[in-house]
Short mmCIF file of C-alpha atoms in Angstrom, two decimals:
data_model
loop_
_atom_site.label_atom_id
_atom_site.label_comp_id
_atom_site.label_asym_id
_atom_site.label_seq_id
_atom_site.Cartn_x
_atom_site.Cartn_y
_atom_site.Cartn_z
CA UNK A 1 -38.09 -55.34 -90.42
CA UNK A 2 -39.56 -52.23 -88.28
CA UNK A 3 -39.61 -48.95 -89.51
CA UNK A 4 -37.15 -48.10 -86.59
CA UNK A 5 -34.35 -51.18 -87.85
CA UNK A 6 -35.26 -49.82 -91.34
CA UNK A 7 -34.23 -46.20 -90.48
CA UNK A 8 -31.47 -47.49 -89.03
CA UNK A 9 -30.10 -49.67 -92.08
CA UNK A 10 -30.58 -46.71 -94.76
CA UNK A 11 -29.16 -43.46 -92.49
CA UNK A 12 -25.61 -45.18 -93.03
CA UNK A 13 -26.24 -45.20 -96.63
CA UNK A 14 -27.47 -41.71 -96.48
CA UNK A 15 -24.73 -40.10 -95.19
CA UNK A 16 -22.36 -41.97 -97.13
CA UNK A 17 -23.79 -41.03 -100.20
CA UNK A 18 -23.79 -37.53 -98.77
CA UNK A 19 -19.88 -37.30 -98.07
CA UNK A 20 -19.18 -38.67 -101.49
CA UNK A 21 -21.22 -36.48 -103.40
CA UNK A 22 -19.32 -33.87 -101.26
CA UNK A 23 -15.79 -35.08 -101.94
CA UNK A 24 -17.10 -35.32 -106.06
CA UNK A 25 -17.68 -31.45 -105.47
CA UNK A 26 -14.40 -30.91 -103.67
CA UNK A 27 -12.68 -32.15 -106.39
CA UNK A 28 -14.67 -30.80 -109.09
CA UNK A 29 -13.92 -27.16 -107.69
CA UNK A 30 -10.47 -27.47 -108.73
CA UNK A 31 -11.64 -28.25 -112.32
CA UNK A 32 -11.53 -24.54 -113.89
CA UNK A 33 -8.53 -23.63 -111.82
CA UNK A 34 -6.26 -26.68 -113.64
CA UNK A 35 -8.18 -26.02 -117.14
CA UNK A 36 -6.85 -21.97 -116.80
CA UNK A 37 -3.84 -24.35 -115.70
CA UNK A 38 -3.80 -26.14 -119.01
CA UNK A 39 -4.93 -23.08 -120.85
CA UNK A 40 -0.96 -21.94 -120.12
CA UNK A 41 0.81 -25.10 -121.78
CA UNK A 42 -1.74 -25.76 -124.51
CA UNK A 43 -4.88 -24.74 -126.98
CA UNK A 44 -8.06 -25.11 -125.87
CA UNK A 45 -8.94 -27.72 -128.47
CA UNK A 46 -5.66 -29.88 -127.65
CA UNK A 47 -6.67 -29.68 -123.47
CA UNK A 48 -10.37 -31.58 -124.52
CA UNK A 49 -8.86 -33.94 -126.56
CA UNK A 50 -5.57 -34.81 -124.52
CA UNK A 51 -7.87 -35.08 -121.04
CA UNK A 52 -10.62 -37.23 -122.73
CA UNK A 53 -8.10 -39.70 -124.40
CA UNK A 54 -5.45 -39.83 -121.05
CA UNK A 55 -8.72 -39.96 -119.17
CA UNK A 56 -10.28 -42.93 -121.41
CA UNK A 57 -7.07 -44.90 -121.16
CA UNK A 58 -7.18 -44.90 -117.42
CA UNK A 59 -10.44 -45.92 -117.36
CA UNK A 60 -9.95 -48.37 -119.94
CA UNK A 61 -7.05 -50.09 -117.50
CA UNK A 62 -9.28 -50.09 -114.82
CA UNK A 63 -11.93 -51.64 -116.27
CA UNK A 64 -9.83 -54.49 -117.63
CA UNK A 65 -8.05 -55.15 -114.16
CA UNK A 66 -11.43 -54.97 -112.73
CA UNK A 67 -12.38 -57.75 -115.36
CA UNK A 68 -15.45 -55.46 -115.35
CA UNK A 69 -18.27 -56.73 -117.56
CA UNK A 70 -19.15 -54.99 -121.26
CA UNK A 71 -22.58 -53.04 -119.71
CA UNK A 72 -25.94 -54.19 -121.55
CA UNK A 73 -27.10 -52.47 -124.46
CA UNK A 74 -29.97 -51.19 -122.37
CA UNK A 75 -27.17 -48.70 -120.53
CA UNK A 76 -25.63 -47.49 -123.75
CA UNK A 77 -27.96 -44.70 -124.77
CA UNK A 78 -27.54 -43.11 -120.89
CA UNK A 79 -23.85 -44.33 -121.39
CA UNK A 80 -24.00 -42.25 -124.70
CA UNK A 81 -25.38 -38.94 -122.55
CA UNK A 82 -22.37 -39.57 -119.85
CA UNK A 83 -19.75 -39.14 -122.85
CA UNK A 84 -21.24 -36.60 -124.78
CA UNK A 85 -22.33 -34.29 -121.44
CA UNK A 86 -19.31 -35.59 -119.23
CA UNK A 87 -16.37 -36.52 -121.68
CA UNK A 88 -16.59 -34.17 -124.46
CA UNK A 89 -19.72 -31.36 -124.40
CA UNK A 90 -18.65 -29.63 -121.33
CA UNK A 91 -15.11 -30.15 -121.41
CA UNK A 92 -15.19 -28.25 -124.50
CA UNK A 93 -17.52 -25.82 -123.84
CA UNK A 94 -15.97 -25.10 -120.60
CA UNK A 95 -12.93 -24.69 -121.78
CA UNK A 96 -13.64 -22.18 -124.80
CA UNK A 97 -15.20 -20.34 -121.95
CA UNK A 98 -12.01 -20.07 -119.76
CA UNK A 99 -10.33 -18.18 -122.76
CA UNK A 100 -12.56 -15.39 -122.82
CA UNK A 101 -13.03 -14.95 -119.51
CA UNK A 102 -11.69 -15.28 -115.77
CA UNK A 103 -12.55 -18.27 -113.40
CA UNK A 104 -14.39 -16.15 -110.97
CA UNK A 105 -16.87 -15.40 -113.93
CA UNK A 106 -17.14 -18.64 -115.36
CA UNK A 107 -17.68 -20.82 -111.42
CA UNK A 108 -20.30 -18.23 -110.87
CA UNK A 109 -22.28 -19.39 -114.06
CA UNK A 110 -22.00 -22.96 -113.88
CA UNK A 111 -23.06 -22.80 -110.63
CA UNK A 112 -26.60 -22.59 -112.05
CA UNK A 113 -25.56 -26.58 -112.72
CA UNK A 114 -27.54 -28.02 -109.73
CA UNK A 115 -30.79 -26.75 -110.50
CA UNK A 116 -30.43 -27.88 -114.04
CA UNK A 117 -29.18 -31.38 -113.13
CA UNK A 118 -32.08 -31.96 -110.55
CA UNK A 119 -34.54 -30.53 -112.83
CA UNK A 120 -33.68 -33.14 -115.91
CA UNK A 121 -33.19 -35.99 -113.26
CA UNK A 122 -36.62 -35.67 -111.86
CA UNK A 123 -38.28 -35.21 -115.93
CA UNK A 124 -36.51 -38.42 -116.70
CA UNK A 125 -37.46 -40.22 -113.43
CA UNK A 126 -41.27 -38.23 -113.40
CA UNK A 127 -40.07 -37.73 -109.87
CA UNK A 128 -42.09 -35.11 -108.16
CA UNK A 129 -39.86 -33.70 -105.05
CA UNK A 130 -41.93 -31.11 -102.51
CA UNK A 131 -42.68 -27.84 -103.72
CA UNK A 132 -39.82 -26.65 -100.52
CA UNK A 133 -37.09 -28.48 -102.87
CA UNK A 134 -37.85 -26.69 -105.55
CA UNK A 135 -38.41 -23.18 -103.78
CA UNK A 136 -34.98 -23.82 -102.44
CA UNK A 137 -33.31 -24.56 -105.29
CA UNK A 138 -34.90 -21.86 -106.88
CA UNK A 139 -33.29 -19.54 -104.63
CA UNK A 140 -29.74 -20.65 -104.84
CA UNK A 141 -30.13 -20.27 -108.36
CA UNK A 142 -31.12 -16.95 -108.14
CA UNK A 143 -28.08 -16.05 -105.59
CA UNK A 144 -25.82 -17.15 -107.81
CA UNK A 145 -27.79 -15.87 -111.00
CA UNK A 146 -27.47 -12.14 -109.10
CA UNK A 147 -23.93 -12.64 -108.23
CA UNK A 148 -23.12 -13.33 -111.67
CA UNK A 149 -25.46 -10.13 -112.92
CA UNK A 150 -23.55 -7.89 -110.68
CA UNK A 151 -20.04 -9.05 -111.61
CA UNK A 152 -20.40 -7.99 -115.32
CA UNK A 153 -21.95 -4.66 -114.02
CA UNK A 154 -25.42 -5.44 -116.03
CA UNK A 155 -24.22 -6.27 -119.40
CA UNK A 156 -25.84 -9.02 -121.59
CA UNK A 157 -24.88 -12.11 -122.05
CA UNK A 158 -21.17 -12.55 -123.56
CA UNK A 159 -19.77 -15.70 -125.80
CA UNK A 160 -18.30 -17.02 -122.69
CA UNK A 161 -21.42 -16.99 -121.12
CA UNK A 162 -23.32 -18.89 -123.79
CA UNK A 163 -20.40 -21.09 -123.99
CA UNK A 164 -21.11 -21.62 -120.10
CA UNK A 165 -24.79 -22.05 -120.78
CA UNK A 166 -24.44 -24.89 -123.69
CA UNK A 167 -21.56 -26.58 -120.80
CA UNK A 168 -24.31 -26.95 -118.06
CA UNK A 169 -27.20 -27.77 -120.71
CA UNK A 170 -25.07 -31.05 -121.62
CA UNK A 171 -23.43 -31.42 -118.64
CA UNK A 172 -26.61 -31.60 -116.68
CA UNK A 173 -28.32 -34.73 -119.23
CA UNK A 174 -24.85 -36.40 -118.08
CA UNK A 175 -24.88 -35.88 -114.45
CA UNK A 176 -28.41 -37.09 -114.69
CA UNK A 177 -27.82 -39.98 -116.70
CA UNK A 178 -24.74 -41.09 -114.77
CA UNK A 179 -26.66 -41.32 -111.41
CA UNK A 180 -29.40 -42.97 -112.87
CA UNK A 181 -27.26 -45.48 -114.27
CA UNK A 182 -25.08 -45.88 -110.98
CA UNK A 183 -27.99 -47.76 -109.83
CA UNK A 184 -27.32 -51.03 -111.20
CA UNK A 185 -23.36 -50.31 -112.16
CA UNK A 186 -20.91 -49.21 -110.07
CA UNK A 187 -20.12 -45.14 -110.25
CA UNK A 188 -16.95 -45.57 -111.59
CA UNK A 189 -17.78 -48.05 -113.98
CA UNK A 190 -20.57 -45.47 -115.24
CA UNK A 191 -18.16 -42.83 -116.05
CA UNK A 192 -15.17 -45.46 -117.07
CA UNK A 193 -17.80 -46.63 -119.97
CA UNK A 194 -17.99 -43.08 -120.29
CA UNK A 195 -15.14 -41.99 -121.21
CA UNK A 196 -14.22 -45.28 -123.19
CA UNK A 197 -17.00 -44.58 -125.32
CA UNK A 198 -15.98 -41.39 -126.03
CA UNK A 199 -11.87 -42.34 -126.45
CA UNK A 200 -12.28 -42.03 -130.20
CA UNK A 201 -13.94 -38.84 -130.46
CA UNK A 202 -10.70 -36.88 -127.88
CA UNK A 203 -8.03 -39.30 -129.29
CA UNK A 204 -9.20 -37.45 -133.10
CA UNK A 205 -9.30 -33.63 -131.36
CA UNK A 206 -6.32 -34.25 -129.79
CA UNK A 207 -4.27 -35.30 -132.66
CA UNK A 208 -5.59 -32.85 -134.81
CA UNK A 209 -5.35 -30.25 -132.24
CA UNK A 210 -1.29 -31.00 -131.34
CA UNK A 211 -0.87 -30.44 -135.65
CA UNK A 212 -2.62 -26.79 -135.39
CA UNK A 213 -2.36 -24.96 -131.49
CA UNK A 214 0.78 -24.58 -130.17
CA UNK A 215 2.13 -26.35 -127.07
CA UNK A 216 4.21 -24.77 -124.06
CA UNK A 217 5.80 -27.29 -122.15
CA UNK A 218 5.08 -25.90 -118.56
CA UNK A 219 4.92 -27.00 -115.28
CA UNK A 220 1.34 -24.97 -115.07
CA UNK A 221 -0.08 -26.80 -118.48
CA UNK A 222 1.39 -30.25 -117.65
CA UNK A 223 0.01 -30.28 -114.04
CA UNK A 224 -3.43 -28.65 -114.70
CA UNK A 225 -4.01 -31.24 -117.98
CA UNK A 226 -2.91 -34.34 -115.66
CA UNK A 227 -5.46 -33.34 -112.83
CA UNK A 228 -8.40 -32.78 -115.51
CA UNK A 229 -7.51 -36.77 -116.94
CA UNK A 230 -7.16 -37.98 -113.69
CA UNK A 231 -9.71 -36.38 -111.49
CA UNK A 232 -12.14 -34.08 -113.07
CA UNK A 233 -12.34 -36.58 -115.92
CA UNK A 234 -11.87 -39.82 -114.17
CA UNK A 235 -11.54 -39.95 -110.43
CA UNK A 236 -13.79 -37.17 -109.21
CA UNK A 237 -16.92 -38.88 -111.06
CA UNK A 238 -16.41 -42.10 -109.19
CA UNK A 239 -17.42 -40.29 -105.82
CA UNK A 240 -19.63 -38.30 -107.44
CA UNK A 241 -22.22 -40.78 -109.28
CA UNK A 242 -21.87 -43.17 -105.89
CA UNK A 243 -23.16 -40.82 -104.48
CA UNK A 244 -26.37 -39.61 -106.12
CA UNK A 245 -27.03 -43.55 -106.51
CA UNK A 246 -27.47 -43.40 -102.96
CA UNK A 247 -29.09 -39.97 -101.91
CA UNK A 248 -30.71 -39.23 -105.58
CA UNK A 249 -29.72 -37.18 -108.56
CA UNK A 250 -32.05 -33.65 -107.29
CA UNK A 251 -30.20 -33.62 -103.06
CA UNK A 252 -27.01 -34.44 -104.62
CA UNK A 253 -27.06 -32.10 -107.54
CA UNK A 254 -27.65 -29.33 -104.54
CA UNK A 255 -24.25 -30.11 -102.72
CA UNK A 256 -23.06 -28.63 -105.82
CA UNK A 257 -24.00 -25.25 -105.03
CA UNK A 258 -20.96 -24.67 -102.85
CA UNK A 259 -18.66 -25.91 -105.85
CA UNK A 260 -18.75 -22.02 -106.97
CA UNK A 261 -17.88 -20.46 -103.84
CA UNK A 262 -14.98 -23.20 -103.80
CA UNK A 263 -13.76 -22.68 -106.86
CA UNK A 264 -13.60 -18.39 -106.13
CA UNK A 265 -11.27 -19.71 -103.23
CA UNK A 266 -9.25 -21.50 -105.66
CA UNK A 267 -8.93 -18.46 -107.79
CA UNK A 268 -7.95 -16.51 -105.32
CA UNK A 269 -4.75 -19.02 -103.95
CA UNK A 270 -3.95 -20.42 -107.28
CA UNK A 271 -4.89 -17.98 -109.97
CA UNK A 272 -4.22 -15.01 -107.94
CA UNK A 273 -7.69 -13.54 -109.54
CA UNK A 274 -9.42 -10.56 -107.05
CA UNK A 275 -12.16 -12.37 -105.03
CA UNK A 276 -15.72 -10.23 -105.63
CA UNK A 277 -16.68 -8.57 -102.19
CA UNK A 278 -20.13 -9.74 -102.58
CA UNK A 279 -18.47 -13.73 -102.32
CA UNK A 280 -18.84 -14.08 -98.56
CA UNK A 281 -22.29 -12.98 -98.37
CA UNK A 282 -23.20 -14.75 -101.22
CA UNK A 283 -21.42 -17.99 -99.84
CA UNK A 284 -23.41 -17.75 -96.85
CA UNK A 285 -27.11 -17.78 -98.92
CA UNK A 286 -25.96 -20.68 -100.87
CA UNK A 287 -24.78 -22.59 -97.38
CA UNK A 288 -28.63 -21.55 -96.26
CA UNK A 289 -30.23 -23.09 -99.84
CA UNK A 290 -28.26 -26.07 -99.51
CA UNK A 291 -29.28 -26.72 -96.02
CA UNK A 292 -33.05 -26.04 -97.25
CA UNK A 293 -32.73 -28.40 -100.24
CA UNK A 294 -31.30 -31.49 -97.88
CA UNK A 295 -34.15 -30.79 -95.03
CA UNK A 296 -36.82 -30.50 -97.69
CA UNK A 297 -35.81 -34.00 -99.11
CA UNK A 298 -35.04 -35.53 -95.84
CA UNK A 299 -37.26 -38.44 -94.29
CA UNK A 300 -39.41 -39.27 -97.88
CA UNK A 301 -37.58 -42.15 -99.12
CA UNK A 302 -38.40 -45.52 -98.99
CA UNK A 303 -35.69 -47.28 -99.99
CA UNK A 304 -32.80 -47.29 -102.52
CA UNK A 305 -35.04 -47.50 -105.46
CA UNK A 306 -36.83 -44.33 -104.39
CA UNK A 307 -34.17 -42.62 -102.63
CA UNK A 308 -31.46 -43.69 -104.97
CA UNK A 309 -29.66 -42.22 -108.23
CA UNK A 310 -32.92 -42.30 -110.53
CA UNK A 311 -33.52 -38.67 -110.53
CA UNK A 312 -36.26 -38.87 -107.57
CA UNK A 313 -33.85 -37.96 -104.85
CA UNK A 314 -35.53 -38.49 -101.09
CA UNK A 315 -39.03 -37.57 -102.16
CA UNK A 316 -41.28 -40.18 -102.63
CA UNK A 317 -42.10 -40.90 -106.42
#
């Protein structure tokens, strides 16, 4: 085959990946909206475990209609990280968070997610992206590391925040994991063993949880809990680990630097919550690092086992 039919072949895949990676952001933005959602109908502890055990049920169906096949033990210790980082640590972290302090806040920190995720998916690959990747993702971290400075007006570092911290920490080794995985099983099989494996642990906080917080009823809480089961939990990972498999855990984990800005929109429509008048101009630096990130890690790969969801991303290995 010619480099020119080559080219040809993986820019499809490419852009795929890209617009599913996307449409995993998309939905994830909505994720701290529905928790503050949830927050109105039930305890914080009672959300986690009712979103991970609705969640693992779904997934649990799915993979039986599927008649998908029990993964080999070789994929249980990253299948381990997805359910610990994706189906319990950040649910619960994130969601402790969310009590103490508004969404705005809380999107603003987490958005320091992508350079965390690319970082520990190029250590566990020993992929070695351009220094340009890196400078740019460096910079969007920054953006959103000032943004977050300026909204609490220079104080240190709250609970919330080191809640926030610990929920991109474990969050990150999960995203990681997952696309690294998603190379030999399908995305939403790597987050339906996910959340399978970790069925037992939510089913427990949940139960225990509905004994000791109390529960409101609402239209809010029962809305926000079904869209964390079904999408942030379930659905929204399907898109999402597809599509680092195909563009690589460090370009995809950039895409998620708009999730923040997203999110603030949410806020704004859903939560009613003051939008910060340094959003737009912040928005438009993290559109700029974003765009830097892709270029940087554009044209490198060689295939789907360099360009794919083993942390290396586009650049070569």
């Amino acid at each position: 085959m010619s480099a020119h039919d080559s080219a040809t072949v993986l820019r499809p895949i490419a852009v795929g990946g890209t617009a599913q990676a996307a449409l995993g952001v998309f939905a994830f933005s909505f994720s701290f909206p529905a928790t503050a959602w949830a927050l109105e109908g039930f305890g914080p502890w009672t959300v986690t475990g009712l979103r991970g055990t609705l969640a693992g049920l779904l997934a649990g169906v799915c993979l039986l209609a599927a008649g998908a096949r029990v993964p080999p033990r070789s994929a249980w210790p990253g299948l381990a990280a997805v359910a610990v980082g994706c189906a319990v640590g950040f649910p619960l972290l994130s969601t402790l968070a969310l009590r103490l302090s508004s969404t705005t806040h809380s999107a603003v920190v987490i958005g320091l997610l992508p350079l965390a995720t690319a970082a520990v998916g190029a250590l566990r690959a020993g992929a070695r992206p351009p220094r340009a990747f890196w400078l740019a993702a460096l910079a969007g971290a920054a953006v959103v590391l000032a943004f977050t400075v300026q909204q609490s007006g220079g104080a240190g570092l709250t609970t919330a925040d080191l809640y926030l911290f610990g929920a991109l920490l474990v969050c990150a080794f999960g995203y990681a994991e997952g696309g690294r995985l998603a190379r030999d099983l399908p995305g939403w099989q790597v987050i339906g063993w996910g959340v399978v494996a970790a069925l037992p642990v939510n089913a427990l906080t949940g139960a225990l949880a509905l004994t000791a917080e109390p529960v409101h009823g609402n239209w809010h809480g029962l809305t926000g809990l079904a869209y964390l089961a079904a999408v942030s939990q379930f659905g929204g990972f399907v898109v999402w680990y597809r599509g680092m498999a195909a563009i690589g855990v460090p370009r995809a984990s950039q895409l998620q630097l708009a999730q923040p800005l997203l999110t603030l929109c949410w806020a704004v429509l859903l939560l009613a919550e003051t939008l910060p008048a340094t959003a737009v101009p912040t928005a438009l630096a993290v559109v700029a690092c974003i765009a830097a990130t892709q270029r940087a890690g554009k044209g490198t790969g060689k295939g789907r086992g360099q360009s794919g969801g083993d942390g290396g991303g586009a650049p070569s290995q």
